[in-house]
Coordinates of C-alpha atoms and ligand atoms in Angstrom, one line a residue:
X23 CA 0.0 0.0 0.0
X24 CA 1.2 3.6 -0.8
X25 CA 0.9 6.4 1.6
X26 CA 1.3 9.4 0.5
X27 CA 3.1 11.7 2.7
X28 CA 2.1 15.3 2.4
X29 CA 5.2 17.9 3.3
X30 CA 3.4 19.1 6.2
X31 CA 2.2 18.4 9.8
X32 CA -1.1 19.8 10.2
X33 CA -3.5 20.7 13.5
X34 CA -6.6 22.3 14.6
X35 CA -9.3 22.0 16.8
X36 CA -11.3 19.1 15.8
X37 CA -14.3 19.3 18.5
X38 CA -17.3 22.0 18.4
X39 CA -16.3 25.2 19.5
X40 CA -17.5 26.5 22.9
X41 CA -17.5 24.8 26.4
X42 CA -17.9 21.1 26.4
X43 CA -16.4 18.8 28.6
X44 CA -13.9 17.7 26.4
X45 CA -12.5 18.8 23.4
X46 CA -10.2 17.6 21.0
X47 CA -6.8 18.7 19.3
X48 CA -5.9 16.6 16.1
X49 CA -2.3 16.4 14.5
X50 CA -1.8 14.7 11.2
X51 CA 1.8 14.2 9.4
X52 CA 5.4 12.8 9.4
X53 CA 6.0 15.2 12.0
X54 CA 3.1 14.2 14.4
X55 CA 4.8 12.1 16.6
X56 CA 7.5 14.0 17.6
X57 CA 5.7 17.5 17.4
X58 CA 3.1 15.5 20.3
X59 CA 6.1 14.2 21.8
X60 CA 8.0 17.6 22.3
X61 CA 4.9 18.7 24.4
X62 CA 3.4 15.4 26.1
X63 CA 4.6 14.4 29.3
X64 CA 3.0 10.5 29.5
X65 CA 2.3 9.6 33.7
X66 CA 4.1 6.6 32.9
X67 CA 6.5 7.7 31.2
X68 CA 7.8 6.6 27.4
X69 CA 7.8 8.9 24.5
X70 CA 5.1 9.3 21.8
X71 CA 7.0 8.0 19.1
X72 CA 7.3 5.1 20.9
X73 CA 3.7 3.9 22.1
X74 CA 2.1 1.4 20.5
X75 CA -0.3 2.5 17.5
X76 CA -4.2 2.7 18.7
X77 CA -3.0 3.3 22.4
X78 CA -4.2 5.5 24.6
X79 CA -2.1 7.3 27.7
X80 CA -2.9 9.5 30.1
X81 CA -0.5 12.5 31.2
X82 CA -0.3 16.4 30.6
X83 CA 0.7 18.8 28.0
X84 CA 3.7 20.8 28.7
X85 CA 4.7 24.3 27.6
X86 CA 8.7 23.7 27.8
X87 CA 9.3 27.5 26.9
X88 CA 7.1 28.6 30.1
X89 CA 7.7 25.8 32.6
X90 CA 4.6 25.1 32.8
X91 CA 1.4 22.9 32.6
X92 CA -0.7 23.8 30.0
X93 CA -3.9 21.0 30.3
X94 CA -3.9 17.5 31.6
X95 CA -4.8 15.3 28.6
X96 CA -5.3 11.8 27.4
X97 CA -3.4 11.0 24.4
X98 CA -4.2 8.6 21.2
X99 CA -1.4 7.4 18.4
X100 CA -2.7 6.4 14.9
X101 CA 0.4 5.2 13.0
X102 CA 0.4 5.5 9.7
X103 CA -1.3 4.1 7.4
X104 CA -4.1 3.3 9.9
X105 CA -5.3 6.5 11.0
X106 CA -8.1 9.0 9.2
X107 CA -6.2 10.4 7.0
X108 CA -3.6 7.5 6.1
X109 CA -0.9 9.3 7.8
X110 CA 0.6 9.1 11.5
X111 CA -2.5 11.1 13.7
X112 CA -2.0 12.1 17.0
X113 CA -5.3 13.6 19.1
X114 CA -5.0 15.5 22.3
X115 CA -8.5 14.5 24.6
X116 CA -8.4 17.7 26.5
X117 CA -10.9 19.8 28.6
X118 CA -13.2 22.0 26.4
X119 CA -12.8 25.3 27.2
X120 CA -12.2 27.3 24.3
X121 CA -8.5 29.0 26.3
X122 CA -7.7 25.2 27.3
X123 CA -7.8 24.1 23.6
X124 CA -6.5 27.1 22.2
X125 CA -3.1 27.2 24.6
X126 CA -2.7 23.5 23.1
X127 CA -3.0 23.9 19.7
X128 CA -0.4 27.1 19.8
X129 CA 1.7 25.0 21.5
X130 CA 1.8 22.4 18.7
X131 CA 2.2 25.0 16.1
X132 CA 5.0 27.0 17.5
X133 CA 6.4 23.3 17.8
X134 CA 6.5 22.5 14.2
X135 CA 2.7 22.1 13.0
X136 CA 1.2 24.2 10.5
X137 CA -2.9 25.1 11.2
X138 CA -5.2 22.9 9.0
X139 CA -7.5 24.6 6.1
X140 CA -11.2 23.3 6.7
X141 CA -11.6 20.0 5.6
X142 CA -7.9 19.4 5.4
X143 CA -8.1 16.1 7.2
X144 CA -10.3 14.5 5.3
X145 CA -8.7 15.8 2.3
X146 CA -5.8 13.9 2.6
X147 CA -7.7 10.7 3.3
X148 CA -8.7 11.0 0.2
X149 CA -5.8 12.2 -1.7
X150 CA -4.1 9.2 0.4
X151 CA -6.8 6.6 -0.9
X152 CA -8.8 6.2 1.7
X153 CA -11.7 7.6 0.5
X154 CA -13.0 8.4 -2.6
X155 CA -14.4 12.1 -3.3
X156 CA -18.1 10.7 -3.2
X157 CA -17.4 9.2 0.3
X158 CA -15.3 12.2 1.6
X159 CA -18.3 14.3 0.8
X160 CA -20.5 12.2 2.9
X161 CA -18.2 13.2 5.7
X162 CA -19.9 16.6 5.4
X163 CA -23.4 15.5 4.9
X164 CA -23.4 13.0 8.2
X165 CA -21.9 15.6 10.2
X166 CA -25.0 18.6 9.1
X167 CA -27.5 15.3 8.6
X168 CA -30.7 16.6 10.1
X169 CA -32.5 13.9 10.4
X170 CA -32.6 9.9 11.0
X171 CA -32.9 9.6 7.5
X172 CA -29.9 12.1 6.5
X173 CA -27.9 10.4 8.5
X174 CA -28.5 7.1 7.0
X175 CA -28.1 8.4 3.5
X176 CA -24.9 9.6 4.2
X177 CA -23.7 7.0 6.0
X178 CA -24.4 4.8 3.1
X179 CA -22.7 6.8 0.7
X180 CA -19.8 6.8 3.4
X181 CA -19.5 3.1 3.3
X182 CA -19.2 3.1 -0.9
X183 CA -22.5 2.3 -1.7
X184 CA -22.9 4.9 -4.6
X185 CA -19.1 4.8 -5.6
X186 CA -19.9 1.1 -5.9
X187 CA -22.6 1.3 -8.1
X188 CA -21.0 4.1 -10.2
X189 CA -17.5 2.3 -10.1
X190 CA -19.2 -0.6 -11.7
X191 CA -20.6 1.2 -14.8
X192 CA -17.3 3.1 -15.4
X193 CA -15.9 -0.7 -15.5
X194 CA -18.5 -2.2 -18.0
X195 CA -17.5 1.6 -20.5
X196 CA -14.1 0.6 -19.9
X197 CA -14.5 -2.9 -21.2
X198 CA -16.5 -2.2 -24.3
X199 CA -14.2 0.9 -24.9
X200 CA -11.4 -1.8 -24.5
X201 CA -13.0 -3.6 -26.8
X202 CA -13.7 -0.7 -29.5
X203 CA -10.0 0.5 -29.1
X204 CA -8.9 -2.8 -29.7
X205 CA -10.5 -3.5 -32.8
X206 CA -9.9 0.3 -34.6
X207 CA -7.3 -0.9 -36.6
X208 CA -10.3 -3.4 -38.4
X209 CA -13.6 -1.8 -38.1
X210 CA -15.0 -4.2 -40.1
X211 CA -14.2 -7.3 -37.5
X212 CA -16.0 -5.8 -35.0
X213 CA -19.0 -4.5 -37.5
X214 CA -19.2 -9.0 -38.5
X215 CA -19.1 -10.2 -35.2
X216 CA -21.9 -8.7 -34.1
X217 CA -19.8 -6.3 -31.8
X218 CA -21.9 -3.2 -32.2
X219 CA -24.8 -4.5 -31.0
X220 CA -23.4 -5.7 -27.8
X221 CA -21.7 -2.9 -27.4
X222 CA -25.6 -0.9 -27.9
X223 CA -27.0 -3.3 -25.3
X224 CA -24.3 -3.0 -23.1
X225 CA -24.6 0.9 -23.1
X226 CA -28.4 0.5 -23.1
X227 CA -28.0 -1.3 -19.7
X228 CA -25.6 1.3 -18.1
X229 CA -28.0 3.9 -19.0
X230 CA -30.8 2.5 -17.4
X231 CA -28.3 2.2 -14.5
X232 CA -27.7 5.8 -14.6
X233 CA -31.6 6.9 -14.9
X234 CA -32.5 4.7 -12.0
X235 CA -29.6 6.5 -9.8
X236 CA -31.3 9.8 -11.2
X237 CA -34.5 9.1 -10.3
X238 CA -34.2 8.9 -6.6
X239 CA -31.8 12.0 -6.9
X240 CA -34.7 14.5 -6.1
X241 CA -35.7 12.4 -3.6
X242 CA -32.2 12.6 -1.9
X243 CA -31.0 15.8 -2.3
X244 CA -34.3 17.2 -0.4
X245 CA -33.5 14.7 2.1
X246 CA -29.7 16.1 2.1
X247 CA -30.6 19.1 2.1
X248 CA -33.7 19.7 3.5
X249 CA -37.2 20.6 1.4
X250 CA -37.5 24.3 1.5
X251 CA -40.8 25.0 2.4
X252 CA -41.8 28.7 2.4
X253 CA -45.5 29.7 4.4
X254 CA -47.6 32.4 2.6
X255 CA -50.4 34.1 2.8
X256 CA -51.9 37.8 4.0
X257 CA -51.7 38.9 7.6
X258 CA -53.7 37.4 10.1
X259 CA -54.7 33.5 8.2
X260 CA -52.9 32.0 10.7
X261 CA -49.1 31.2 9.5
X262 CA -47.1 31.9 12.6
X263 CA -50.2 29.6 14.3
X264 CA -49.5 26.8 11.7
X265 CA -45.3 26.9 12.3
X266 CA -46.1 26.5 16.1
X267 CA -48.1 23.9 15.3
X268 CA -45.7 22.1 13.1
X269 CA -43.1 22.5 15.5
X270 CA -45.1 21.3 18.6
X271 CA -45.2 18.0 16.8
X272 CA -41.9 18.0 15.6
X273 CA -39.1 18.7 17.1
X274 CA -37.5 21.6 16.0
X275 CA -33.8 20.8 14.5
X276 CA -32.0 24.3 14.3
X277 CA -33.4 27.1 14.9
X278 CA -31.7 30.7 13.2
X279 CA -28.6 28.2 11.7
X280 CA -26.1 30.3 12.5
X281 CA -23.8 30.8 9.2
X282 CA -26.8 31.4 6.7
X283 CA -26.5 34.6 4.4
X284 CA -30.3 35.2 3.9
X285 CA -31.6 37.6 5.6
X286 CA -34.7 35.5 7.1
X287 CA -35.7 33.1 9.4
X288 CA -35.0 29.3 8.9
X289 CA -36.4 26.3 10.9
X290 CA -36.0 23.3 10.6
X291 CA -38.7 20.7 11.3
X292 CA -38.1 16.4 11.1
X293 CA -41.3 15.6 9.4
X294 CA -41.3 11.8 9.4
X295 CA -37.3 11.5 8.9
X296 CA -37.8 14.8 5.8
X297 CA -35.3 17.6 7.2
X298 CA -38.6 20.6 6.2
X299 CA -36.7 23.9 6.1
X300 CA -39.5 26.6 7.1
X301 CA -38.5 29.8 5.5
X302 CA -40.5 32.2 7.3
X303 CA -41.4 35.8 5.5
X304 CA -43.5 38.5 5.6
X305 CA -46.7 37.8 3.7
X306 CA -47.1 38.9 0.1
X307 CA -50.0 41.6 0.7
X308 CA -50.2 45.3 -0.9
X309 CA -48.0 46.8 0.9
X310 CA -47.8 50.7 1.3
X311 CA -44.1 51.3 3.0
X312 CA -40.7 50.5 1.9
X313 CA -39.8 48.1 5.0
X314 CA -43.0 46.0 4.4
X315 CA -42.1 46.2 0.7
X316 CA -38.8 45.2 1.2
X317 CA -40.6 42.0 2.8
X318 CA -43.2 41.4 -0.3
X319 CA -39.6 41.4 -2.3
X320 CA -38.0 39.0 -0.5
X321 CA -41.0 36.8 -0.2
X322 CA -41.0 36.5 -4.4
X323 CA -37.8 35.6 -4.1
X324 CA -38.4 32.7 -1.8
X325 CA -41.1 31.9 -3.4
X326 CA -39.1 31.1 -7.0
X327 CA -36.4 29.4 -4.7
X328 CA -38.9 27.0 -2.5
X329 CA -39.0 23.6 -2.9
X330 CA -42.9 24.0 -1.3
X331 CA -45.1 26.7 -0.9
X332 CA -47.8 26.4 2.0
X333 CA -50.7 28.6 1.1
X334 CA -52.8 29.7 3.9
X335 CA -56.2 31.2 3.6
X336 CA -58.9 32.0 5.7
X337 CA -62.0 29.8 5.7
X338 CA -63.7 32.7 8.5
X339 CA -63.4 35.0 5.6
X340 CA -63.4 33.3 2.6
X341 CA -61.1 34.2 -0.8
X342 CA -60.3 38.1 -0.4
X343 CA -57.9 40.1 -3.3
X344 CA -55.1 39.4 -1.2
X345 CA -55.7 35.8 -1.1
X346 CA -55.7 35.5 -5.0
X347 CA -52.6 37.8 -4.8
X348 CA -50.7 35.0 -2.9
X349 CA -52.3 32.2 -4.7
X350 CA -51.4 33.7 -8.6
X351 CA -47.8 34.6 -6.7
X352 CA -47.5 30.4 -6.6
X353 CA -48.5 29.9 -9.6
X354 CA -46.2 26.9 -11.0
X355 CA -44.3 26.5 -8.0
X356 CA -45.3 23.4 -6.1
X357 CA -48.3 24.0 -3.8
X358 CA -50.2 22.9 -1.0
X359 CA -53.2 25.4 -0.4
X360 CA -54.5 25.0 3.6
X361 CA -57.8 26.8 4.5
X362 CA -56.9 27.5 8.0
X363 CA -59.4 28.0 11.0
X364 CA -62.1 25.3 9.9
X365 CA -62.3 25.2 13.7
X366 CA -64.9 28.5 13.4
X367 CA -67.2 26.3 11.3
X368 CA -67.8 28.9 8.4
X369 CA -67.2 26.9 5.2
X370 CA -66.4 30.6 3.2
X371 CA -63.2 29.3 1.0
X372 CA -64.4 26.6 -1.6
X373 CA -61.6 24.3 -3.5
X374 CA -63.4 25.3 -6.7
X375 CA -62.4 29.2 -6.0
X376 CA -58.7 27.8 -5.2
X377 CA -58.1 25.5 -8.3
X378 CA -59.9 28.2 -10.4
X379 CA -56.2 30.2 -10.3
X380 CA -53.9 26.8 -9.6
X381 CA -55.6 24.1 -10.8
X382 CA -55.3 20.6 -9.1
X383 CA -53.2 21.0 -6.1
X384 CA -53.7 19.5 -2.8
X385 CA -56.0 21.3 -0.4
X386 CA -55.6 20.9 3.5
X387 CA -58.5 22.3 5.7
X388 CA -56.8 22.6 8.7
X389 CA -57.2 24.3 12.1
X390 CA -53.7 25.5 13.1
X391 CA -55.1 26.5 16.4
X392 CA -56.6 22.8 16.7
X393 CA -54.5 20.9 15.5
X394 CA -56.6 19.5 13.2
X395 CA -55.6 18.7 9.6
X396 CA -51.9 18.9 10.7
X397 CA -50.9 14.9 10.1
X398 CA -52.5 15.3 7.3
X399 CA -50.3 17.7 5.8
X400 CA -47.6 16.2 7.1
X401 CA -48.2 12.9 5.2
X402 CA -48.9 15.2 2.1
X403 CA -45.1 16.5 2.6
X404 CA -43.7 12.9 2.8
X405 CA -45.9 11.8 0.1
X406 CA -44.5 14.6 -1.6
X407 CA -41.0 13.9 -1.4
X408 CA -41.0 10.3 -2.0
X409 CA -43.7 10.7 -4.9
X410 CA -44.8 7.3 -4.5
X411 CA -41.7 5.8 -5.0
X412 CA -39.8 3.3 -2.4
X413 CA -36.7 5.3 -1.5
X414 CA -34.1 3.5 0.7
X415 CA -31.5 5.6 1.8
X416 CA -29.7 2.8 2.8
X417 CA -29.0 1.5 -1.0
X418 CA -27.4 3.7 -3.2
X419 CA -28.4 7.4 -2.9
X420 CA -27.9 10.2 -5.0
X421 CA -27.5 13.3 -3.0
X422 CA -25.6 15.8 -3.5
X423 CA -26.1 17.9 -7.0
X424 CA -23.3 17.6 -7.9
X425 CA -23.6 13.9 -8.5
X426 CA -26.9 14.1 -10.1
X427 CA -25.1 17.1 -12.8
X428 CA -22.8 14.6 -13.8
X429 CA -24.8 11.4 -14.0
X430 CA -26.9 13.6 -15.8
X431 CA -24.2 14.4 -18.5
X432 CA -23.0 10.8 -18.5
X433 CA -26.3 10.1 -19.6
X434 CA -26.5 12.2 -22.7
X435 CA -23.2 11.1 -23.6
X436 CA -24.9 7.6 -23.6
X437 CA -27.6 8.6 -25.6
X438 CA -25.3 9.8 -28.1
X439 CA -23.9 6.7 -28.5
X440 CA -27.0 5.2 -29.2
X441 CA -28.1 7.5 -31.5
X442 CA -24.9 6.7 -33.0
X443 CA -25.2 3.1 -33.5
X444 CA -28.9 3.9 -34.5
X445 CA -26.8 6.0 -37.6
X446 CA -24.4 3.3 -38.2
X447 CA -21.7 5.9 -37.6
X448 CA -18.1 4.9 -37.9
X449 CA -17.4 2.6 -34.2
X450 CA -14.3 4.9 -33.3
X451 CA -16.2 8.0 -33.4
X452 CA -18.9 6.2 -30.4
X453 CA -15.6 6.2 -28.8
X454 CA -15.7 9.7 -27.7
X455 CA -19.2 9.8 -26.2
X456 CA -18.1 6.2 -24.5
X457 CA -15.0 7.8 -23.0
X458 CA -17.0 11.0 -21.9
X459 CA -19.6 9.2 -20.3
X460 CA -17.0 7.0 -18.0
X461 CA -14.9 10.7 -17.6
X462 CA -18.7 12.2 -16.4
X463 CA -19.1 9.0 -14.1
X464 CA -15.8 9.4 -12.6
X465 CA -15.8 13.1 -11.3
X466 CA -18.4 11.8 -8.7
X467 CA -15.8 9.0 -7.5
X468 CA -13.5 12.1 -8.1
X469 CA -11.1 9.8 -10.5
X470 CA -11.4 12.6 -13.1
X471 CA -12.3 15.7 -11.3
X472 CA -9.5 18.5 -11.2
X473 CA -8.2 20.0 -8.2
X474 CA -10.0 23.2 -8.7
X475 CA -13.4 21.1 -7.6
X476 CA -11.6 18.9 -5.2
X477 CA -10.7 22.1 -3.2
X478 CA -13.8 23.8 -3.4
X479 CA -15.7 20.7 -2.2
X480 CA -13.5 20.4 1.0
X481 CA -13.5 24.2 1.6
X482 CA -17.1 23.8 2.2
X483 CA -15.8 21.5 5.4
X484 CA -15.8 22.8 8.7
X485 CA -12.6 23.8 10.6
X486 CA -10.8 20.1 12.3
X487 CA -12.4 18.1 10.1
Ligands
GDP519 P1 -50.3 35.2 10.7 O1 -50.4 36.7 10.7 O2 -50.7 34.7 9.3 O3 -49.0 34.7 11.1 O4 -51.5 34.7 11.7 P2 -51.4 34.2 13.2 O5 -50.9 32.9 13.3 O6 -50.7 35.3 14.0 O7 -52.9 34.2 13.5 C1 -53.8 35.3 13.5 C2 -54.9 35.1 14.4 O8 -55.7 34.0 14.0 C3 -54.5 34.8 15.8 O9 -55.4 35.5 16.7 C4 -54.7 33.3 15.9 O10 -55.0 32.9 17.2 C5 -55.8 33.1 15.0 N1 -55.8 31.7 14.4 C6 -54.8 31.1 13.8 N2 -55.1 29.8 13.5 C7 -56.4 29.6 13.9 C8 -57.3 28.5 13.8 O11 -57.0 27.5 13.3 N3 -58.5 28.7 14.3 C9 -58.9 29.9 14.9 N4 -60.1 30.0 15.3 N5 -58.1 31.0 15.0 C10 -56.8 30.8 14.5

């Protein structure tokens, strides 16, 4: 096995900042061991270097330079190559207090270590082998997974299940390409023998393959990611009432996620294992001032970027110009119209006056107040989201859109062929669709991906990881 060494020792913080009752410093590199032994006094004495890979010891961290005792820490040695990241890893287990974690990891620097980019760690697992891109970017997704069901999508593609699947089409393109290349010299031999037609079922199969990993890709990027569900409707229908009802039932996940550049008000909600992102704005209505106008802006805006818009109307009132304002403003978004307040018994809003202006969308009457109506809606969101369709995040998930873009392109590149046998086109020209169908397939396993991506992906990591 080949580990690659890279030239420097790196460290951060690898626990959540803020005070915890422990909290972790991580070293990875040639240099680890003797940077952790420089500063590690062990109780029992013995040097870093010298204990015994996957070991822990207990003793204390020592500023040499100031005499002094900077934390009392347990130790852990992961020798090369098995550690995260393939290399020799040293963590410090000390207390969590930001000061306590701080002091240690200065110490390590001034000793030799240079501070870790985000995401460096995993990084060089994968640069080292250990992971392939699609699996290092799992890393991210179990870490923000919101829900049961996040988490076990990620931890799938963690384990390979997806770079499995998408490693084993790139090796049945490679063979027929093997096959094609192999022949170029004598087209005609592999025109006789009946070659181009297995190589057009072959293709047919892998493209099949590749639309049955898109299908469920919708599917799992909302549950990546979270369906974006915006709440509209004029003042006073009752959509603060329905988001406190939605969150007595489920526990909220985040609240404000700190980090977020929009300038509203996220929840999250775990409706039945869907991370629901509630994006909460002011409702569309005529506004006079600037401020509220600001608000009706923003609200269009969210409205073109939801995944879900929740309508809410009145039934004490029935349909007012405001109402159709918001329902014409969701036109061709997805929709879920909820008559709100069914509790007072008035029967004003009618479904016929609602699908008049958005045709046949799911109506909810609901009493936000009540509780009434609410499961309801919550099985219309899951329905939703799986569409009818089994999805099992433990098989093969796609996730992350950056998959799905290329499987997509690996697909048209496929369908090129086809159309290319379909033509009876020369077999070395389906070479070049053949080869960039297998190049689309392998930027997801990150085989052909260049290093631009590969350190954008990993920027999006946090800090220690
Ligand atoms: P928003 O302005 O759309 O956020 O509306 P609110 O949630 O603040 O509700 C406006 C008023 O309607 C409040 O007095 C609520 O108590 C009342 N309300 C909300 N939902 C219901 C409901 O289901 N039934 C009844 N009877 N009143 C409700």
């Amino acid at each position: 096995m080949v580990v690659v060494y890279e030239g420097t020792t790196i460290a951060a913080i690898s626990s959540a900042p803020g005070e915890a009752g422990i909290g972790i410093v991580r070293l990875s590199g040639r240099a680890s061991l003797e940077i952790a032994g420089r500063v590690f006094r062990a109780r029992r004495g013995g040097s870093v270097a010298d204990f015994k890979t996957h070991t822990v010891h207990y003793g204390h961290i020592y500023d040499a330079d100031a005499g002094r005792v900077v934390d009392e820490a347990l130790v852990v040695v992961m020798k090369a190559p098995r550690s995260y990241t393939r290399e020799d890893v040293v963590e410090f287990h000390c207390h969590g207090g930001m000061v306590a974690l701080q002091s240690v990891l200065e110490l390590v620097l001034r000793e030799g270590a240079t501070l870790a980019e985000p995401g460096e760690f995993t990084k060089r697992a994968f640069l080292n082998g250990r992971l392939d891109l699609a699996q290092a970017e799992a890393v991210i997704d179990l870490i923000r997974a919101k829900t049961g069901t996040s988490l076990e999508a990620a931890v799938g593609q963690l384990q390979g299940k997806l770079s499995q699947r998408v490693r084993h089409l790139r090796q049945e393109l490679l063979g027929i390409l093997a096959e094609v290349e192999g022949t170029i010299d004598f087209p005609e031999e592999i025109m006789d023998s009946g070659g181009v037609s297995r190589i057009g079922l072959v293709v047919e199969e892998v493209k099949g393959e590749v639309e049955k990993l898109l299908e469920g890709a919708e599917t799992g990027r909302i549950i990546r990611q979270g369906l974006r569900t915006v709440i509209a409707g004029k003042p006073n229908v009752g959509k603060s009432s329905l988001l406190n009802a939605l969150l007595r039932e489920n526990r909220a996940i985040v609240t404000n996620v700190p980090g977020t550049t929009r300038d509203v008000i996220e929840e999250y909600l775990n409706v039945r294992g869907v991370p629901v992102v509630i994006v909460d704005t002011a409702g569309i209505c005529n506004a006079a001032d600037t401020v509220e106008r600001i608000g009706v802006e923003r609200t269009r805006r969210e409205l073109r970027a939801a995944d879900l818009v929740l309508v809410v109307v009145d039934d004490s009132r029935g349909l007012e110009a405001e109402d159709r304002e918001v329902l014409e403003a969701a036109r061709g978004r997805r929709v879920m119209v909820l008559v709100n307040k069914v509790d007072l018994g008035a029967g004003r809003v009618q479904g016929e006056e609602i699908r008049a202006v958005l045709g046949e969308v799911p109506i909810l009457r609901i009493s936000a107040r009540e509780n009434r109506g609410i499961d309801a809606l919550e099985d219309a969101i899951v329905e939703m989201v799986y569409g009818g369709r089994v999805v099992v995040p433990a098989s093969a998930l796609v996730t992350n859109i950056r998959h799905q873009q290329a499987l997509f392109e690996a697909k048209k590149h496929l369908q090129d062929v086809l159309a290319g046998i379909e033509e009876g086109v020369p077999v070395d020209l389906l070479t070049i669709d053949l080869k960039g169908a297998w190049e689309r397939l392998g930027e997801i396993t990150g085989e052909t991906v260049g290093e631009d991506i590969i350190d954008e992906i990993f920027s999006r990591f946090c800090l220690g990881k």
